[in-house]
Structure formats: C-alpha cells, structure tokens
C-alpha cells in the first residue's frame, strides 16, 4: 500500500469518526429536590437495556421546584420557592449533561411554574401564593435579566402553570383558586410581550385546574384538576386561542374511595399541612406523548399514575389504567422519543423508569434508581 493510499484511508477514517461524534446525541433527565436543595441529573440510555445513569447532583436552593429549559437545550432554570425567592441559572454541558451554575436572580414571588418561549428570548413565571405573573428577558448568553420586563396580577387566584401554545402566540394560566383558565396573547418581538388583559374560560366550582398541556398539532388542550381528579379536554381555536370544553373524564379508578379535595396552602408556608387530606383527591401532573397518542396523570394521595388513549382526530381521551408508582408523585415526564416515562415521589428516595408500550400505552417498570428527597419536577433534555 503506497503513502497516497494510506493517507486517503486515514482521512476517510478521520472523517467518519468526526461524523459519528457530531451525530451523537444524548437524553438527560433533571429532577429538582425540595428537601435536598439540589438537582439530580441522569443520562437515559436506551436500546436493549434502558437505564438511568447518574450524572451528578448540583446545588440549588431550599424548595427548588419548577424548572424550564431554553429551546436550544443549553440553559436550565430552576425556581427556588423559599426566601429569598430566586431563579437559579445553569448551563448544560452537551457532552455529559452536567450543570454549570451561572448565577441567581431575584424573583418577585414564590413561583410555582416557569416556562421559556419558543424563541428562547423570554422566561415567564407565575406565583400560586402571590397570584401574579412575571416576564424576564433571556439574554443571548442564557443569562436572565434580573429586572422583569413585566410583573402584574394574574387576574385570578392561585395560578398553577404558565404554558405556551405551539405557535408561541398564546399563553395559558390555569387558576386553581378561581376555577378558570386565563388566556393571554404573546408577541415575542415586543418589549412587553405578554398581554396583561386576558380572556377567561370557567370550569366547575371546586375542580381546581392545575396543569395544562397543548397537543403537538395545537388543536387541543388537556387540563388536570387537582381536587376532583378529572382530565378536562378542550378544543382550541388556533387563530384566537379560545378554548371550548369537549370532555371531562375521571383519572381515578372506578373503585376509588377518595373524596374531592380542597386547595392546599402554598408549598413551604407554615400552614402547608394545616388539615387532614389523607383521603382527599390530590392530583398533580399531566403529560402527553409527543405523538399525542397517550396521556398520563398523577395522583398523590394514593401514589398512582393513570394512562389514557387519545383519539388524535377528535382530541377525546379514553381511560385505560391506574398503576402504583413512587410515593406522592408530584412530578413525572415523558421522554422526547415518547418511549419512556420517568416518575418521582415527594416522599420517595427513588426514581422510577418505565417503558411505554407503543400500541397500548401500558407502563412497564424497568428499574428504580436512587434519587433525592422531596423530588418534584422532572425535565428532559435531548442534545443534538
């Protein structure tokens, strides 16, 4: 073999190696832990033996809870709901999933939900106890401007989520205390992008709308009610953002003995365990698979996950099953491929990894791995 051939083969091998390396992508899981005041990180490996491999634990503040990630998956933000209320900022190492703390900025209140818009220029937050919304600009380097561009009352009581639609033109804020959903318009190019005025959709009294998800085709919205444990299905007007209720289905098994709950005091407040809720419905999270075929919810009193089949044409859901999971599952999430679900429990020191049957939606427990104390929020990041 002559030198020209050797160098040509070496060049081809090097090109192949670079292509393979650049094509590598990974899926990371981040879980915030109230009691440990940190964020645990894992890499989700798939294939023949799916597994959660620990990446590390990264300090945050006491009562660290909701998290959000920029659309480019390079920055993670976590709301700390103990005084001084603050937003912790991290850069995500794309090669190994580790978090690099880049600082913290003050938040106007104890924010129960944070979201980034689809341009990656804005971070929105809402406060359950303070009944207000805030908007901060995200700079090009991922650092969040500490001076809010907007801060105003939510217009209802006890907002519990702040979520964008797929077009980035509308923002939905379920108000648990006043049983309504506020619908704001959003324009990312304006200095004050979130409209302070909002339309409202009323639910039945004492349902307690908590979290909301929007279908990938932007045609439907799904809400879990904390106190009655129902999945409320809405059709969406894509042009106006308006919601029209088309279905309400219980997320509880037919033999459930739980009774309707009542609003809980804000997490971290002195009166947070002020009444006996041991037999009350206490639903928390709601998630869709990326293809929209299956929907899952959590209930904390009995520590269960429920699954639903979704008719992607009509948006309506069909209850499938309820299964036990980690104790008091405030948070869970579905991975970007739609093949796995990761569940945590506020009273569990383990994290559960499930596979999702792509035909039936059934959850099969793969493993339980060590986690943190007071686990509550699960966020996925897929690097490219």
JSON list of C-alpha atoms in Angstrom, two decimals, residues 29-42 56-67 78-82 90 99 267 330-331 343-351 369-378:
[
{"chain": "A", "resi": 29, "resn": "UNK", "atom": "CA", "xyz": [-33.10, 13.85, 32.95]},
{"chain": "A", "resi": 30, "resn": "UNK", "atom": "CA", "xyz": [-33.08, 16.58, 35.61]},
{"chain": "A", "resi": 31, "resn": "UNK", "atom": "CA", "xyz": [-35.06, 16.29, 38.86]},
{"chain": "A", "resi": 32, "resn": "UNK", "atom": "CA", "xyz": [-35.35, 19.07, 41.44]},
{"chain": "A", "resi": 33, "resn": "UNK", "atom": "CA", "xyz": [-35.38, 18.04, 45.10]},
{"chain": "A", "resi": 34, "resn": "UNK", "atom": "CA", "xyz": [-37.15, 20.20, 47.68]},
{"chain": "A", "resi": 35, "resn": "UNK", "atom": "CA", "xyz": [-35.53, 18.82, 50.83]},
{"chain": "A", "resi": 36, "resn": "UNK", "atom": "CA", "xyz": [-32.04, 18.22, 49.48]},
{"chain": "A", "resi": 37, "resn": "UNK", "atom": "CA", "xyz": [-31.99, 21.66, 47.85]},
{"chain": "A", "resi": 38, "resn": "UNK", "atom": "CA", "xyz": [-30.37, 20.29, 44.72]},
{"chain": "A", "resi": 39, "resn": "UNK", "atom": "CA", "xyz": [-30.95, 18.91, 41.23]},
{"chain": "A", "resi": 40, "resn": "UNK", "atom": "CA", "xyz": [-30.16, 15.31, 40.38]},
{"chain": "A", "resi": 41, "resn": "UNK", "atom": "CA", "xyz": [-29.14, 14.51, 36.82]},
{"chain": "A", "resi": 42, "resn": "UNK", "atom": "CA", "xyz": [-29.16, 11.25, 34.87]},
{"chain": "A", "resi": 56, "resn": "UNK", "atom": "CA", "xyz": [-24.29, 14.07, 39.33]},
{"chain": "A", "resi": 57, "resn": "UNK", "atom": "CA", "xyz": [-26.03, 16.29, 41.87]},
{"chain": "A", "resi": 58, "resn": "UNK", "atom": "CA", "xyz": [-25.95, 20.04, 41.57]},
{"chain": "A", "resi": 59, "resn": "UNK", "atom": "CA", "xyz": [-26.64, 22.51, 44.41]},
{"chain": "A", "resi": 60, "resn": "UNK", "atom": "CA", "xyz": [-29.67, 24.77, 44.30]},
{"chain": "A", "resi": 61, "resn": "UNK", "atom": "CA", "xyz": [-31.77, 26.43, 46.99]},
{"chain": "A", "resi": 62, "resn": "UNK", "atom": "CA", "xyz": [-34.19, 25.09, 49.59]},
{"chain": "A", "resi": 63, "resn": "UNK", "atom": "CA", "xyz": [-37.56, 24.35, 47.98]},
{"chain": "A", "resi": 64, "resn": "UNK", "atom": "CA", "xyz": [-36.15, 24.28, 44.47]},
{"chain": "A", "resi": 65, "resn": "UNK", "atom": "CA", "xyz": [-39.11, 23.22, 42.34]},
{"chain": "A", "resi": 66, "resn": "UNK", "atom": "CA", "xyz": [-40.22, 24.10, 38.79]},
{"chain": "A", "resi": 67, "resn": "UNK", "atom": "CA", "xyz": [-37.64, 24.07, 36.02]},
{"chain": "A", "resi": 78, "resn": "UNK", "atom": "CA", "xyz": [-34.97, 26.49, 38.40]},
{"chain": "A", "resi": 79, "resn": "UNK", "atom": "CA", "xyz": [-37.32, 28.42, 40.65]},
{"chain": "A", "resi": 80, "resn": "UNK", "atom": "CA", "xyz": [-36.46, 28.42, 44.36]},
{"chain": "A", "resi": 81, "resn": "UNK", "atom": "CA", "xyz": [-39.64, 28.85, 46.41]},
{"chain": "A", "resi": 82, "resn": "UNK", "atom": "CA", "xyz": [-38.05, 29.74, 49.74]},
{"chain": "A", "resi": 90, "resn": "UNK", "atom": "CA", "xyz": [-27.28, 26.71, 34.80]},
{"chain": "A", "resi": 99, "resn": "UNK", "atom": "CA", "xyz": [-24.84, 21.59, 35.11]},
{"chain": "A", "resi": 267, "resn": "UNK", "atom": "CA", "xyz": [-45.58, 24.85, 49.47]},
{"chain": "A", "resi": 330, "resn": "UNK", "atom": "CA", "xyz": [-45.90, 15.36, 42.22]},
{"chain": "A", "resi": 331, "resn": "UNK", "atom": "CA", "xyz": [-43.72, 15.17, 39.13]},
{"chain": "A", "resi": 343, "resn": "UNK", "atom": "CA", "xyz": [-41.66, 9.30, 37.75]},
{"chain": "A", "resi": 344, "resn": "UNK", "atom": "CA", "xyz": [-40.60, 10.66, 41.14]},
{"chain": "A", "resi": 345, "resn": "UNK", "atom": "CA", "xyz": [-42.21, 10.97, 44.56]},
{"chain": "A", "resi": 346, "resn": "UNK", "atom": "CA", "xyz": [-42.05, 13.71, 47.16]},
{"chain": "A", "resi": 347, "resn": "UNK", "atom": "CA", "xyz": [-41.93, 11.02, 49.86]},
{"chain": "A", "resi": 348, "resn": "UNK", "atom": "CA", "xyz": [-39.67, 8.60, 47.98]},
{"chain": "A", "resi": 349, "resn": "UNK", "atom": "CA", "xyz": [-35.90, 8.46, 47.61]},
{"chain": "A", "resi": 350, "resn": "UNK", "atom": "CA", "xyz": [-36.16, 6.51, 44.36]},
{"chain": "A", "resi": 351, "resn": "UNK", "atom": "CA", "xyz": [-36.80, 7.38, 40.72]},
{"chain": "A", "resi": 369, "resn": "UNK", "atom": "CA", "xyz": [-32.67, 4.14, 40.93]},
{"chain": "A", "resi": 370, "resn": "UNK", "atom": "CA", "xyz": [-31.55, 6.31, 43.87]},
{"chain": "A", "resi": 371, "resn": "UNK", "atom": "CA", "xyz": [-32.93, 9.85, 43.90]},
{"chain": "A", "resi": 372, "resn": "UNK", "atom": "CA", "xyz": [-33.19, 12.88, 46.15]},
{"chain": "A", "resi": 373, "resn": "UNK", "atom": "CA", "xyz": [-35.52, 13.84, 48.98]},
{"chain": "A", "resi": 374, "resn": "UNK", "atom": "CA", "xyz": [-38.63, 15.81, 48.09]},
{"chain": "A", "resi": 375, "resn": "UNK", "atom": "CA", "xyz": [-38.33, 15.11, 44.36]},
{"chain": "A", "resi": 376, "resn": "UNK", "atom": "CA", "xyz": [-40.95, 17.06, 42.47]},
{"chain": "A", "resi": 377, "resn": "UNK", "atom": "CA", "xyz": [-40.11, 18.25, 38.94]},
{"chain": "A", "resi": 378, "resn": "UNK", "atom": "CA", "xyz": [-38.82, 16.16, 36.02]}
]
